[in-house]
Short mmCIF file of C-alpha atoms in Angstrom, two decimals:
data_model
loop_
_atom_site.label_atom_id
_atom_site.label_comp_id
_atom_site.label_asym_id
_atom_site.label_seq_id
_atom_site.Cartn_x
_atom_site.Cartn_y
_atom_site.Cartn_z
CA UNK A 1496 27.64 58.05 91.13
CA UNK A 1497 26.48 61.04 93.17
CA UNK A 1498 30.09 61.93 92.97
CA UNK A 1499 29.98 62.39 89.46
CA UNK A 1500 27.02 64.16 89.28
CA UNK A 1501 28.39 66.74 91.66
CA UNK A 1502 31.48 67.22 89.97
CA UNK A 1503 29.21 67.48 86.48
CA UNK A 1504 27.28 70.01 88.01
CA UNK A 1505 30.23 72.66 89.17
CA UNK A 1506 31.74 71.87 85.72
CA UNK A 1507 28.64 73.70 84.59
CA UNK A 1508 28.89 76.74 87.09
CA UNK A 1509 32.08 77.48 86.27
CA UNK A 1510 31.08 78.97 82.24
CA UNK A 1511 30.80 82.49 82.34
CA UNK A 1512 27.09 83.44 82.16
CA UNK A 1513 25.45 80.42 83.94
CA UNK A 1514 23.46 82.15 86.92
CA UNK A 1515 21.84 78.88 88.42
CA UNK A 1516 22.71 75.32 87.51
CA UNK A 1517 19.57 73.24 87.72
CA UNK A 1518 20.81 69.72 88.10
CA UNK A 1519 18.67 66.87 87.38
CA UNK A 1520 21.24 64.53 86.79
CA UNK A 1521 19.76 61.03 88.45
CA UNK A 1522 22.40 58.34 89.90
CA UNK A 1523 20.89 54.70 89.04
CA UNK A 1524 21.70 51.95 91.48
CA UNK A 1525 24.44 49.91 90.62
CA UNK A 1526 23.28 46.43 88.84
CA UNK A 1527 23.57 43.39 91.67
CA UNK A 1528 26.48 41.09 90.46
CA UNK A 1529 25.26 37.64 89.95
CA UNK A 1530 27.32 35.25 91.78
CA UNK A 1531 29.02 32.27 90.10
CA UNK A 1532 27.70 29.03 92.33
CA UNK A 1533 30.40 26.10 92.29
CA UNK A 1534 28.88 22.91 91.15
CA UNK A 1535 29.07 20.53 93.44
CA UNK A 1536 31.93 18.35 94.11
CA UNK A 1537 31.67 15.04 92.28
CA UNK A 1538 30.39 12.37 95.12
CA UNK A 1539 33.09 9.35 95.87
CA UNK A 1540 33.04 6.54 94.33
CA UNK A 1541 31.22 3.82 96.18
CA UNK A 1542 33.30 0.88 96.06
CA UNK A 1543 31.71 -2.20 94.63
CA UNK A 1544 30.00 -5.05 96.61
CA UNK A 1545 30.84 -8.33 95.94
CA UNK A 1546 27.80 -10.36 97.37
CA UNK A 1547 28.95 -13.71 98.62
CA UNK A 1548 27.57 -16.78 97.20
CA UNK A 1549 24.95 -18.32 99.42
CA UNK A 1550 23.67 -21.58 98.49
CA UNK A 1551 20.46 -21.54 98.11
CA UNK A 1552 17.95 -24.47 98.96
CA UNK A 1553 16.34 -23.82 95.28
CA UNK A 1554 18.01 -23.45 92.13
CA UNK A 1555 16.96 -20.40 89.99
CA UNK A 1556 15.50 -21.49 87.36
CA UNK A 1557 17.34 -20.72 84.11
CA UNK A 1558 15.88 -18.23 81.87
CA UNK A 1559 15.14 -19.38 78.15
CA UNK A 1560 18.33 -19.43 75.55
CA UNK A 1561 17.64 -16.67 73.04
CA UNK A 1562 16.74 -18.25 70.20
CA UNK A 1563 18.08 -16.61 66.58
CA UNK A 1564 16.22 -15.03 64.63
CA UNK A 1565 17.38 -14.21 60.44
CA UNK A 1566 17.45 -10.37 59.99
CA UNK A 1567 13.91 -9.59 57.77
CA UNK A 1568 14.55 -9.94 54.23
CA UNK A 1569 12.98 -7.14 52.24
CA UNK A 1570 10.32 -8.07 50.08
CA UNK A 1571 11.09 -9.02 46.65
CA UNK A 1572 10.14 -6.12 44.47
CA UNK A 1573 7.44 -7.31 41.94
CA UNK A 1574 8.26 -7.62 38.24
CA UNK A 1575 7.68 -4.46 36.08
CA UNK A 1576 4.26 -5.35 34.46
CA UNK A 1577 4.27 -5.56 30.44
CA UNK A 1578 1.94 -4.43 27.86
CA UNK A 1579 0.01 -7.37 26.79
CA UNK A 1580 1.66 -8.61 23.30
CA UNK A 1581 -1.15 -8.22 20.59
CA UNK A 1582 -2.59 -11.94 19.60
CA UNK A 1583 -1.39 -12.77 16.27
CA UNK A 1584 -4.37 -12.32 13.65
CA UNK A 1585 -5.93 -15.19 12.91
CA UNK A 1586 -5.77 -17.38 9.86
CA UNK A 1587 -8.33 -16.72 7.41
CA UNK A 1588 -10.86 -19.26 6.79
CA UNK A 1589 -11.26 -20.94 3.07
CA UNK A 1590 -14.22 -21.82 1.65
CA UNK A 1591 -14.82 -23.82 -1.83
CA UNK A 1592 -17.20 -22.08 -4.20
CA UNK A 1593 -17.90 -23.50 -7.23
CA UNK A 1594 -18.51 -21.26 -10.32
CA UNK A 1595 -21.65 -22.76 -12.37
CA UNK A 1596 -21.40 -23.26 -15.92
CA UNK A 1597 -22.83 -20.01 -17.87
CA UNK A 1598 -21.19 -17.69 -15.06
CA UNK A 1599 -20.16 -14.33 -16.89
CA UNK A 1600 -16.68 -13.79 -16.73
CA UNK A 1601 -15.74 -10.25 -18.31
CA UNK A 1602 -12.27 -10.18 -19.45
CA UNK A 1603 -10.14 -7.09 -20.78
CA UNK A 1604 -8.26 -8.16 -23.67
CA UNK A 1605 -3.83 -6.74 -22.94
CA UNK A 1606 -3.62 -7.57 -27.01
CA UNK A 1607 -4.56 -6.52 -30.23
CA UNK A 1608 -5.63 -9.38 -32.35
CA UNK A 1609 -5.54 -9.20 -36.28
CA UNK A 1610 -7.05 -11.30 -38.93
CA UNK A 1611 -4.34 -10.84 -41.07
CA UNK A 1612 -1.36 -11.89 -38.56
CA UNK A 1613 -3.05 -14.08 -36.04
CA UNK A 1614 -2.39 -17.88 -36.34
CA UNK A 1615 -4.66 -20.77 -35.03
CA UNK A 1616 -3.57 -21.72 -31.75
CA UNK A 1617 -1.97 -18.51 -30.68
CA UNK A 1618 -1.98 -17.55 -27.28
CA UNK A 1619 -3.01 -14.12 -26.13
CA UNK A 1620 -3.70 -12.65 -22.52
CA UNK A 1621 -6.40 -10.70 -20.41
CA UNK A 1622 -7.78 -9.79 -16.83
CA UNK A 1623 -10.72 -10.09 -15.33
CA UNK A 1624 -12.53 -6.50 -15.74
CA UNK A 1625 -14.76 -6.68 -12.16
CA UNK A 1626 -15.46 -8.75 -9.33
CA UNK A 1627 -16.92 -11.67 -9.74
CA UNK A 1628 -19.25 -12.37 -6.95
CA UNK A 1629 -21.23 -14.93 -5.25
CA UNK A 1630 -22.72 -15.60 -2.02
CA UNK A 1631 -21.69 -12.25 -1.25
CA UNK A 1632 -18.07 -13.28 -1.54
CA UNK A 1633 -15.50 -12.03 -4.47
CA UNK A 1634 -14.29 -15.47 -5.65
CA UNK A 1635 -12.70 -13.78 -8.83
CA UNK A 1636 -11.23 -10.66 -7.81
CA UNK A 1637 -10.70 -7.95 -10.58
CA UNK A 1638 -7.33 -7.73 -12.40
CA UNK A 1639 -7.12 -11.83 -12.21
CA UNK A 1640 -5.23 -13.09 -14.78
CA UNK A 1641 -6.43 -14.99 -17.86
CA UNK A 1642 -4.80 -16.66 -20.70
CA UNK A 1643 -6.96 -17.99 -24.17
CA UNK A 1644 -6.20 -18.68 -27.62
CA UNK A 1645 -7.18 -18.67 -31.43
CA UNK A 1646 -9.88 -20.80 -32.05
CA UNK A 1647 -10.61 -20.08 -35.59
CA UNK A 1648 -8.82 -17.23 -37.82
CA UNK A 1649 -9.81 -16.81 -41.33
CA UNK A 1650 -7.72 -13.72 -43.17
CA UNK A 1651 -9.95 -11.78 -45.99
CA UNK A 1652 -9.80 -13.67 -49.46
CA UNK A 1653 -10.08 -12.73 -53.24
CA UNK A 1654 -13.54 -11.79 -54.56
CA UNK A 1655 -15.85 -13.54 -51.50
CA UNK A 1656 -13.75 -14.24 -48.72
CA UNK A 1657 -14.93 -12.92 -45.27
CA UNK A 1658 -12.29 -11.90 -42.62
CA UNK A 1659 -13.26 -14.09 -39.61
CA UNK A 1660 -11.46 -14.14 -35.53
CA UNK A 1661 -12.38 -16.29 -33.37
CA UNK A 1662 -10.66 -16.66 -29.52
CA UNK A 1663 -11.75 -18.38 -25.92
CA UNK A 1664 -10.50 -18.76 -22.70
CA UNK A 1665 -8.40 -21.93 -21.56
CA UNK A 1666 -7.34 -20.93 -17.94
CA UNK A 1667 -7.23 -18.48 -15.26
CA UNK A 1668 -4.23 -17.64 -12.63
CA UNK A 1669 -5.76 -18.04 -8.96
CA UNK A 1670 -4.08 -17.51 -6.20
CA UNK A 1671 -0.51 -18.61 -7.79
CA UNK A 1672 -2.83 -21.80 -9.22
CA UNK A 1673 -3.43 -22.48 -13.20
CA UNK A 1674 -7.41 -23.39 -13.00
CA UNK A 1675 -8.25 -25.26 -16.63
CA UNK A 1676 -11.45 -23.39 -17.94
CA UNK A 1677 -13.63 -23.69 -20.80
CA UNK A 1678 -16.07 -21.35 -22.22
CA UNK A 1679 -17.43 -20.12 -25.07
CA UNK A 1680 -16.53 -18.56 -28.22
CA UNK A 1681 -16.31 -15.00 -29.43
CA UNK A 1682 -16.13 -14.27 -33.15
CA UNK A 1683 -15.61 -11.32 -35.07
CA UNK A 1684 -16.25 -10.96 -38.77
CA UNK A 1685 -15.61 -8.25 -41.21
CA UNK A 1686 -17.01 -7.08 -43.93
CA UNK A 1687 -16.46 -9.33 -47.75
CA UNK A 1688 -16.42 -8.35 -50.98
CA UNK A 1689 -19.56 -10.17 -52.70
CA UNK A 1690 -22.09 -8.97 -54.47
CA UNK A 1691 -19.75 -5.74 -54.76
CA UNK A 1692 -17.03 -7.21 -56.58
CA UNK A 1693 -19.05 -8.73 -59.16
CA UNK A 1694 -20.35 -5.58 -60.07
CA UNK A 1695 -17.39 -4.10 -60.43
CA UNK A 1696 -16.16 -6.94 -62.79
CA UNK A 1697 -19.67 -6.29 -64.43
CA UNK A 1698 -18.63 -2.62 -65.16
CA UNK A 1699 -14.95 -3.05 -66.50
CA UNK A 1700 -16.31 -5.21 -69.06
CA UNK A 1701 -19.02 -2.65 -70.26
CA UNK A 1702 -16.61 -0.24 -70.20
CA UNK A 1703 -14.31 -2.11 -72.23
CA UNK A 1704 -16.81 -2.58 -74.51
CA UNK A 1705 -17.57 0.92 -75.16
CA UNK A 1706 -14.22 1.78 -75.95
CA UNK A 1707 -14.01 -1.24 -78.36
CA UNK A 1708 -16.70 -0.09 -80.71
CA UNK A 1709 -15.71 3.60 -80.78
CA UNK A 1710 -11.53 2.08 -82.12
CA UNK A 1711 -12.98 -0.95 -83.89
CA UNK A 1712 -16.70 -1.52 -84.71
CA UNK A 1713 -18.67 -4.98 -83.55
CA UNK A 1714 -15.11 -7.13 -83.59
CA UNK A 1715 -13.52 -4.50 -81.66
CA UNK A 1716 -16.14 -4.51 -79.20
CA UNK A 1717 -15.74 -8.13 -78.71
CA UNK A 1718 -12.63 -7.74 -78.02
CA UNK A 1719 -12.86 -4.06 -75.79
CA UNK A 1720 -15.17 -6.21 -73.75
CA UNK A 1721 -12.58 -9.18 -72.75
CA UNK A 1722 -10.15 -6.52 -71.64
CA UNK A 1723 -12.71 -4.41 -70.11
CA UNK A 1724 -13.28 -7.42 -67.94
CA UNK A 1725 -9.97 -9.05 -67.29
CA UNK A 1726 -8.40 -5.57 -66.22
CA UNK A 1727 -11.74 -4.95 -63.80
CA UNK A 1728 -10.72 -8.43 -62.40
CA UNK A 1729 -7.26 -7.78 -62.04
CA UNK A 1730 -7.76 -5.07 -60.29
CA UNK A 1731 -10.21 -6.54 -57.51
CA UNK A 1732 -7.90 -9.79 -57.80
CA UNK A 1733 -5.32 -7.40 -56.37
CA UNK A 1734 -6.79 -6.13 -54.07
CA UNK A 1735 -8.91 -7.67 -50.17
CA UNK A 1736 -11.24 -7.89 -48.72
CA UNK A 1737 -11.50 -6.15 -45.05
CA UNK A 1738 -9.12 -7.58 -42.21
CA UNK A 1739 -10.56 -7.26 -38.77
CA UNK A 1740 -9.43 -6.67 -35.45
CA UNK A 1741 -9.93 -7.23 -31.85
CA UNK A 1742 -7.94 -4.27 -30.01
CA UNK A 1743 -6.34 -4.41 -26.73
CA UNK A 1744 -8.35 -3.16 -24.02
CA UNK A 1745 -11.81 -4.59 -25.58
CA UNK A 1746 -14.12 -6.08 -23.06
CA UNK A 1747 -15.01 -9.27 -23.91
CA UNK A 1748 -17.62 -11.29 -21.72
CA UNK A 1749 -17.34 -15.34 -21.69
CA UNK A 1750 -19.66 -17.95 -20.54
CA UNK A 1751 -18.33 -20.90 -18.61
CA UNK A 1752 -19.10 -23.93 -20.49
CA UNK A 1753 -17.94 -26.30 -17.52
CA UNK A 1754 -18.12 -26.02 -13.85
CA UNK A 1755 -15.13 -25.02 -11.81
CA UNK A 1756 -14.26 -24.88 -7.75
CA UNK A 1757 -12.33 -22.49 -6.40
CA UNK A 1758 -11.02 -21.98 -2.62
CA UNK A 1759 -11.39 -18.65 -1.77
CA UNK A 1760 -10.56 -16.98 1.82
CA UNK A 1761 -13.51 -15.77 4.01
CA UNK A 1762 -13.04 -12.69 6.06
CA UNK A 1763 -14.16 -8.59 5.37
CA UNK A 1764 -12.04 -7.96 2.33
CA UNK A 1765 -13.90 -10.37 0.31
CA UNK A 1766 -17.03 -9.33 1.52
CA UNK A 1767 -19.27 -7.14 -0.74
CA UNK A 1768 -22.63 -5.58 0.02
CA UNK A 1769 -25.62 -6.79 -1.91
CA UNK A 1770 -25.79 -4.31 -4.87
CA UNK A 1771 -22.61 -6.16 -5.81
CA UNK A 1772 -24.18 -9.84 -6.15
CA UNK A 1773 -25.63 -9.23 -9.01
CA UNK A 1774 -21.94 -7.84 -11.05
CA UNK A 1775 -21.29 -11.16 -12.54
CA UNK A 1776 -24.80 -11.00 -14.51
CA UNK A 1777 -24.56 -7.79 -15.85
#
């Protein structure tokens, strides 16, 4: 107030020193008070009408009944979509092929055979070595089983006999199924003594000889000479010709002899390209 700025200003004077007191000291006008306006009182309530009924030379029409209406149903929510299930494979298709007589089969012998133990009739075992092919389709696949026997066995004799083994297929396992087969033989001979073993009967008795006429002149001779040859026989006697042998593991190739049919599945595994048709030739 100017009040205050009069009373600021002598406050000054008053300190020793002060020659003039230069007052700029400005008084602001006081701020208008707003004034609070009383909302206006709340207006009376109006007391309600009551219309009187006055009939009326036309009914009013009624309105409509509401009719109901179901709350919306949410949508049914669709069913989670599978992965297609993969289609089970297919069966494979059979074919019959029938093997021709003279068809190659090459079998690996699992046995050793020997002249010298081996009886007619015995039964020994094998696989099929390779493919055998045709068409283009493995009808005998390789490791098939095979089964054949002794056909002929002849051990090695005294002085001339020959060693002899003789064997051929009878069936072959396909496919969990015995198939009754015929072929032809294979032989194997070894070596007899002959020609050789009369020589060295030959030579005991000239040897025999010799030593008779040096201990006994002519008679002793005679009689060097029987010795010479009855010990050169002995000795031959005693001993055999050569045994032979079929190992295990020897590839053997038979010839069918007979015609047999075989069903055989048809799909890409028992397909082969054509540098294979010609396996069961070779």
């Amino acid at each position: 107030s100017d009040a205050a700025r009069s009373l600021a200003a002598n406050d000054v004077a008053q300190v020793p020193g002060i020659k003039t007191v230069i007052n700029n000291l400005t008084v602001q006008p006081p701020a208008p008070v707003a004034q609070q306006v009383a909302p206006p009182p709340p207006a009376p309530a109006r007391p309600e009408r009551t219309e009187r009924h006055r009939p009326s030379a036309v009914a009013p029409q009624e309105a409509p009944a509401p009719t109901y209406q179901p709350p919306a149903q949410p949508a049914p929510a669709a069913p989670p979509v599978s992965a297609p299930r993969p289609s089970p494979p297919a069966a494979p298709a059979f074919r019959t092929i029938t093997l021709p007589p003279d068809t190659t089969l090459p079998v690996r012998l699992s046995q050793t055979l020997d002249s010298a133990t081996a009886q007619l009739g015995d039964v020994f075992n094998g696989v099929v070595a390779s493919d055998v092919i045709v068409d283009g389709i493995v009808v005998l696949p390789q490791g098939t089983p095979v089964s054949g026997r002794v056909a002929a066995v002849q051990e090695a004799a005294h002085f001339k006999g020959n060693s002899l083994l003789t064997i051929e297929l009878m069936t072959l396992d396909h496919h969990g199924e015995h198939i009754a087969l015929t072929t032809d033989s294979f032989s194997k001979a070894g070596a007899g003594r002959g020609k050789n073993t009369a020589e060295k009967v030959g030579g005991g008795a000239a040897v025999g000889a010799i030593l008779g006429g040096i201990f006994g002149g002519g008679k002793g001779a005679a009689i060097g000479a029987a010795a010479g040859g009855g010990a050169g026989a002995g000795v031959n006697a005693a001993t055999r010709g050569e045994q032979v042998q079929i190992p295990a593991e020897t590839l053997v190739r038979f010839h069918l002899t007979n015609s047999i049919a075989l069903r055989v599945p048809v799909n890409g595994a028992q397909q082969r390209g054509g540098a294979d048709l010609q396996r069961h030739y070779n």
